[in-house]
Coordinates of C-alpha atoms and ligand atoms in Angstrom, one line a residue:
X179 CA 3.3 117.0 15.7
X180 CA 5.7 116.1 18.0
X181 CA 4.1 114.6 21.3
X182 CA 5.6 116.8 24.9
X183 CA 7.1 114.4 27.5
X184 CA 4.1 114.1 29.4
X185 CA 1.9 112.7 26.7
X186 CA 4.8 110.6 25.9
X187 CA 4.8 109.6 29.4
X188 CA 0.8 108.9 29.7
X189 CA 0.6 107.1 26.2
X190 CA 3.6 104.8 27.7
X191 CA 1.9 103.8 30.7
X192 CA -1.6 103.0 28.5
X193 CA 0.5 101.0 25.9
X194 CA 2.4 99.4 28.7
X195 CA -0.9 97.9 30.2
X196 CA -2.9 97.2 26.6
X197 CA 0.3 94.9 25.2
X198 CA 1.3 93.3 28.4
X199 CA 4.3 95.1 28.6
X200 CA 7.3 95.9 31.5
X201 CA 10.0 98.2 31.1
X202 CA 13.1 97.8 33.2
X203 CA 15.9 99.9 33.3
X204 CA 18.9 99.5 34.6
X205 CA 21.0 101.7 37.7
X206 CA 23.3 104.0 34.9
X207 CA 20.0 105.3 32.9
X208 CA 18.9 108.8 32.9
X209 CA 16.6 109.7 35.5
X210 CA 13.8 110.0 33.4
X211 CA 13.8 106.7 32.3
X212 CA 14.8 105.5 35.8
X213 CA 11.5 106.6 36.9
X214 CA 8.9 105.4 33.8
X215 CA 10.1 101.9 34.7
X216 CA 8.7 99.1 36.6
X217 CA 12.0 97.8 38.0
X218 CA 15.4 99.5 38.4
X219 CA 18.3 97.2 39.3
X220 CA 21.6 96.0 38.8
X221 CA 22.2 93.8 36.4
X222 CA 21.5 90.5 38.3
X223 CA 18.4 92.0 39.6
X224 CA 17.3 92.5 36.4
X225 CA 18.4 88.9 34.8
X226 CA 16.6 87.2 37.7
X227 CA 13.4 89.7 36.9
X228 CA 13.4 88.9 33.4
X229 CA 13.5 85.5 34.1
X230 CA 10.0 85.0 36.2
X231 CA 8.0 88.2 34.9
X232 CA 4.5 87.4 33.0
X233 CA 5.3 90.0 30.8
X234 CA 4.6 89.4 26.8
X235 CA 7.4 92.3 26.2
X236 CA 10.0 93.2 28.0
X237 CA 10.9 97.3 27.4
X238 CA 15.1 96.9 28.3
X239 CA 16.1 100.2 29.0
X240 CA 19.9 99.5 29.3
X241 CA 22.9 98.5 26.7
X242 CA 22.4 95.5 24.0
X243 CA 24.1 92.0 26.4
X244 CA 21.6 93.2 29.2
X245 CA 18.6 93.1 26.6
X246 CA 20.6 90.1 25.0
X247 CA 20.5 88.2 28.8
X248 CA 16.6 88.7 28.9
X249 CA 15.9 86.8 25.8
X250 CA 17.8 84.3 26.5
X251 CA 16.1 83.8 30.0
X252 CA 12.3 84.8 28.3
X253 CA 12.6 83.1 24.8
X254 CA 9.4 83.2 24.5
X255 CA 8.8 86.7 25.0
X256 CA 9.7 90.1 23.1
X257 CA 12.2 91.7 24.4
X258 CA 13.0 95.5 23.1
X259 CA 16.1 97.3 23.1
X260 CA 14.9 100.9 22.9
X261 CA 18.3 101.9 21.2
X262 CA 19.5 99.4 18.7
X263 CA 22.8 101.0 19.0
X264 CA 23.4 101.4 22.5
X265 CA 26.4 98.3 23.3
X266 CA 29.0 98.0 25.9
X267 CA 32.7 98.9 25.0
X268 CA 33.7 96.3 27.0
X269 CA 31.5 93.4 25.6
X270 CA 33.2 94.3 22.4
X271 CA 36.5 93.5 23.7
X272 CA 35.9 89.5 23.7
X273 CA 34.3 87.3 20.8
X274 CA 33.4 83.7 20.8
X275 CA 36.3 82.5 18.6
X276 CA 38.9 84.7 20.9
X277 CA 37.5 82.8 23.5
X278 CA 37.4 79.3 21.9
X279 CA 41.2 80.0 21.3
X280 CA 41.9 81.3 24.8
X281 CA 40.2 78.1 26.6
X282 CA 42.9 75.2 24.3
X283 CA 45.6 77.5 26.6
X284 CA 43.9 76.0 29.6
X285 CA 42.3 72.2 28.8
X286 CA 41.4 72.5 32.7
X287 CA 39.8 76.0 33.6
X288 CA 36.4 76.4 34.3
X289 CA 35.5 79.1 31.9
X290 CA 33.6 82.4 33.9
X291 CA 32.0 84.8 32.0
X292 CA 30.8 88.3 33.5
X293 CA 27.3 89.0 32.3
X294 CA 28.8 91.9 29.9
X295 CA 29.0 89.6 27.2
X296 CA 27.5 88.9 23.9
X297 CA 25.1 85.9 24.1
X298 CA 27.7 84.1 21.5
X299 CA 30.4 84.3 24.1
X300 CA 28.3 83.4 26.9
X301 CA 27.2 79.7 24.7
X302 CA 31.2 79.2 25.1
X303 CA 31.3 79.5 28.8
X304 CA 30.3 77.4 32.0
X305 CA 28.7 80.2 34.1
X306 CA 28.1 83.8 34.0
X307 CA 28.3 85.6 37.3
X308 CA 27.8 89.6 38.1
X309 CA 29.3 92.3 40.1
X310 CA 27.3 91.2 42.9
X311 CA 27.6 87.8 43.0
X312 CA 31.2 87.3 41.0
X313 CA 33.0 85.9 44.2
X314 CA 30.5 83.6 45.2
X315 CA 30.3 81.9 41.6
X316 CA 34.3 81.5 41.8
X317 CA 33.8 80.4 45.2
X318 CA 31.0 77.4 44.2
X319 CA 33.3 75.9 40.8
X320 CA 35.2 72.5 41.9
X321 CA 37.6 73.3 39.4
X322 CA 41.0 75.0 40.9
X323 CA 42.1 76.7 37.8
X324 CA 39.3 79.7 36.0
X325 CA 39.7 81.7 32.6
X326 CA 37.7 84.8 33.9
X327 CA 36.8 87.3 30.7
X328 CA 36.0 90.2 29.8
X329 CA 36.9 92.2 32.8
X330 CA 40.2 92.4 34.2
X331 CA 39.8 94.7 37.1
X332 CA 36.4 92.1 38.2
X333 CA 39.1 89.3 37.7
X334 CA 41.4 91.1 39.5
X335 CA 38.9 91.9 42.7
X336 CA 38.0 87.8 43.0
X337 CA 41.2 87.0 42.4
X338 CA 42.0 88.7 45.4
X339 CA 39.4 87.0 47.8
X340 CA 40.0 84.1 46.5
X341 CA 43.4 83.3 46.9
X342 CA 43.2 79.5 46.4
X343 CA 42.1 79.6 42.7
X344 CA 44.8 80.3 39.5
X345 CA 42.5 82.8 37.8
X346 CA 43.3 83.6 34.3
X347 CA 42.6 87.6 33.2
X348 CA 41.1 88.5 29.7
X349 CA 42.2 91.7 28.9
X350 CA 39.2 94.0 29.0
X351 CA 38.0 96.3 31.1
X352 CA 35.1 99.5 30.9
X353 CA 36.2 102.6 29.4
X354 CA 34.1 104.7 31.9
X355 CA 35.6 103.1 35.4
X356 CA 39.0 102.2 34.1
X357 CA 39.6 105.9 33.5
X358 CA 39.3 106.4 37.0
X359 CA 43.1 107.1 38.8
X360 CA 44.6 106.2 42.5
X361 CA 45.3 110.7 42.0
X362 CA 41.3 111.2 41.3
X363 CA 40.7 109.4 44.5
X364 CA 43.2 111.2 46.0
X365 CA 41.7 114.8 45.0
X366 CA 38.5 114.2 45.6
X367 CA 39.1 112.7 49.3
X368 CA 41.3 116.2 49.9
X369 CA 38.4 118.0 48.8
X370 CA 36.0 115.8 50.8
X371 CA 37.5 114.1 53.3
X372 CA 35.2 113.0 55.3
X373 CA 33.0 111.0 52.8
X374 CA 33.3 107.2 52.4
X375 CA 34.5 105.8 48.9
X376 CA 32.2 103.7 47.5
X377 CA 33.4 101.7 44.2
X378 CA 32.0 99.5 41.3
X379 CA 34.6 96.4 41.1
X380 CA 35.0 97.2 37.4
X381 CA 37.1 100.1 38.6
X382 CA 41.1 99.2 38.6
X383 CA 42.5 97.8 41.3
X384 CA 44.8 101.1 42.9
X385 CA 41.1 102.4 43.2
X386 CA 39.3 99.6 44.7
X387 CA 42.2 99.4 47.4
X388 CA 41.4 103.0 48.1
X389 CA 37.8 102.6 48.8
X390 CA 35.5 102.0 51.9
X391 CA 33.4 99.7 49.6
X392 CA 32.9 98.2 46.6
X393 CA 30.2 96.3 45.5
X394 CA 27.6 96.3 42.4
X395 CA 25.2 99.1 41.6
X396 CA 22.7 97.2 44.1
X397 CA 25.4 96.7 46.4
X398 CA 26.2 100.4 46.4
X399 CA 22.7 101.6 46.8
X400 CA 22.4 99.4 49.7
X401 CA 25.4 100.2 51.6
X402 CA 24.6 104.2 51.1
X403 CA 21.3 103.4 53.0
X404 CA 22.2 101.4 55.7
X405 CA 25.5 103.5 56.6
X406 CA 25.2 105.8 59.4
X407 CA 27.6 108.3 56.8
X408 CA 26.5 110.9 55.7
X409 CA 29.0 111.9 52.7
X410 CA 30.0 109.3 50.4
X411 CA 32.1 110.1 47.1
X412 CA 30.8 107.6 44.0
X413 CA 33.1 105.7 42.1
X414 CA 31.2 104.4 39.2
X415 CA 28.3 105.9 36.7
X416 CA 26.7 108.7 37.6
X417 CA 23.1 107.4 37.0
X418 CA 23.6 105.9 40.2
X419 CA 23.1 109.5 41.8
X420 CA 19.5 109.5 40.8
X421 CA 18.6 106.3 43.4
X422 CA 21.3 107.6 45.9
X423 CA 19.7 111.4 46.2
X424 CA 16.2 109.8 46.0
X425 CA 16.7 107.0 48.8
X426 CA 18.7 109.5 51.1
X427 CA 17.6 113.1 50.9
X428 CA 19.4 113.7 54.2
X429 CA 22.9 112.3 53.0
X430 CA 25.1 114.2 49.7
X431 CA 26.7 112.0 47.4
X432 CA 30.1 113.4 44.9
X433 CA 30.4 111.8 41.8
X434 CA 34.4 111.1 42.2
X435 CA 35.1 112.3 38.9
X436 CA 32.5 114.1 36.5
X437 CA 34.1 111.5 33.6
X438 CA 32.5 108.6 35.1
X439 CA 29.5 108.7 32.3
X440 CA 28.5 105.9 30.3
X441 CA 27.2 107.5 26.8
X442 CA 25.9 103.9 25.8
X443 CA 23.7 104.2 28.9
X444 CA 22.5 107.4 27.9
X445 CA 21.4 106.9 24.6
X446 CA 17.8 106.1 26.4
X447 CA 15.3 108.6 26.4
X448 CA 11.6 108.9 27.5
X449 CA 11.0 109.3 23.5
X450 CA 12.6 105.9 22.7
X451 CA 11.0 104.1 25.2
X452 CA 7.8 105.4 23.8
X453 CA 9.0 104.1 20.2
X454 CA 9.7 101.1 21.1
X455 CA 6.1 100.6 22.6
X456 CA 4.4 102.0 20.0
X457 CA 6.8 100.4 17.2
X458 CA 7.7 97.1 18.8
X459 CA 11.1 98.3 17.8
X460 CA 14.1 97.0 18.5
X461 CA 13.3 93.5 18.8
X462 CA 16.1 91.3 20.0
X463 CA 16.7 88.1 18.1
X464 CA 19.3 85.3 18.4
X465 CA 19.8 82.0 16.9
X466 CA 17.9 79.1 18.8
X467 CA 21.5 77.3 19.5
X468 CA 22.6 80.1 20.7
X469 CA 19.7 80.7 23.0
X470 CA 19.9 77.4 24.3
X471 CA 23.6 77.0 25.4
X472 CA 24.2 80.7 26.7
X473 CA 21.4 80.0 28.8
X474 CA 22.9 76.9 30.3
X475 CA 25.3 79.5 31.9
X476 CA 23.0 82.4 33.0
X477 CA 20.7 79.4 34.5
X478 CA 23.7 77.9 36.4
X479 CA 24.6 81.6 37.6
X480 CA 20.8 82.1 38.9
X481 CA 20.8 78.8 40.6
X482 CA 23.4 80.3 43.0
Ligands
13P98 P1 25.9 96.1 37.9 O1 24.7 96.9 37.8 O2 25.6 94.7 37.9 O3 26.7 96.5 39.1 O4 26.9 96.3 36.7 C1 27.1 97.5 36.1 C2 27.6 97.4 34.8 O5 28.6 96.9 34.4 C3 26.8 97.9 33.8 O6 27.6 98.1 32.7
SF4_99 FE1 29.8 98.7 29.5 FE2 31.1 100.2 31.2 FE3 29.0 101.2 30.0 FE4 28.8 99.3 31.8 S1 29.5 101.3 32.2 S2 27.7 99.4 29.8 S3 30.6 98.1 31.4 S4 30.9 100.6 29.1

């Protein structure tokens, strides 16, 4: 018979405790999940959680590079994706020989990889960085000249800060904030004018130049919080909302456009989580070599 959500709920927390077990979920998941988890976080949050938790198995409640990133940091642990087939559109637009063939166009870039990336592509790169700490990896490599990938519209926002580096783009970018216009930001400030804009950097540029702020999930959260606003119209997924409402019952947060969805993030339910506990399912495994060089350029990024 099929178990109701809070049995579900109750058999996670005893599993949880009798196989030494964390789950962590990341900002976009459902809220739901956002609240059966140990730690919610952006994704830099999460790499650096993953990396010094005591944990035997690690529940990721995210898409497959994020669960990918925390065996790379934990080999030693088991790591669970709860849905084998939730991935990132945007990871998929980059592979390690693309990249091995990009980098002989530039003998003398240092090659920066945003953390949405396979762990293949990241064992071809110098450092990974994040949302929330993308400029100051730029900022910290001697090198003048950087082949940034996957993420243009990232790229794009560093590029812009920092002016004294030739940064080369990759051509990819998310399919939930690139569908985001400079006219959605314009309707939705005409509807609500006086709310701030806050923006994820992997939205295009025309809409990053519009906006208050932009910053990673964390950074978001954070800024909502310690702004004496009380309106603020969201430009990136609307999992978000769920941390938003909850820190700040007195302030009202828009989703700038109801598209802004992520159905990879979604895929996790209170029912998978549970499956993977029960099932140890789905384990994450890469090749050793792998491992061993794609965690040369988390490590680098962490030591930031
Ligand atoms: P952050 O949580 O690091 O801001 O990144 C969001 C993201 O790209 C998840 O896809
Ligand atoms: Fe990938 Fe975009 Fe979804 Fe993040 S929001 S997992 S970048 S598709």
């Amino acid at each position: 018979m099929k178990k109701d959500l809070t049995e579900m709920i109750n058999e996670i927390k005893r599993m949880k405790h009798e196989k030494n077990a964390v789950i962590v979920a990341h900002n976009y998941q459902i809220d739901e999940v956002q609240e059966l988890a140990d730690v919610v976080g952006d994704s830099f949050t999460l790499s650096r959680y993953c990396a010094s938790t005591n944990a035997d198995i690690v529940v990721f409640c995210g898409v497959h590079f994020m669960a990918e990133s925390a065996k790379i940091l934990s080999p030693e642990k088991t790591v669970l994706l709860p849905e084998i087939d939730a991935g990132c559109p945007m990871a998929d637009m980059i592979t390690a020989e693309a990249l091995i063939e990009e980098k002989k166009k530039y003998p003398n870039a240092a090659v920066v990889c945003y953390i949405n990336t396979s762990a293949a592509v990241k064992a071809e790169c110098d450092i990974c960085c994040t949302s929330s700490n993308a400029v100051r990896v730029i900022q910290s490599i001697p090198n003048d000249e950087i082949l940034f990938a996957p993420d243009q519209n990232l790229g794009s926002f560093i590029a812009k800060q920092v002016p004294n580096k030739k940064i080369h783009l990759w051509e990819g970018y998310c399919i939930t904030h690139h569908r985001v216009s400079r006219e959605d930001v314009e309707k939705a400030k005409s509807i609500h004018p006086d709310a701030l804009v806050l923006a994820h950097p992997e939205c295009r540029q025309e809409v990053m130049e519009m906006a208050d702020f932009v910053g990673s999930t964390a950074q978001i959260i954070d800024y909502a919080k310690n702004s004496n606003h009380s309106k603020f119209l969201i430009a990136t997924e609307m999992g978000i909302l769920h941390k938003l409402r909850k820190d700040n019952p007195n302030k009202t947060f828009y989703l700038l456009t109801q598209g802004l969805i992520c159905p990879n993030m979604k895929k996790t339910t209170v029912e998978s989580v549970y499956n993977a506990l029960k099932y140890n399912r789905y384990e994450i495994n890469l090749d050793k070599e792998v491992i061993e060089r794609a965690r040369r350029s988390l490590e680098a990024m962490l030591a930031i």
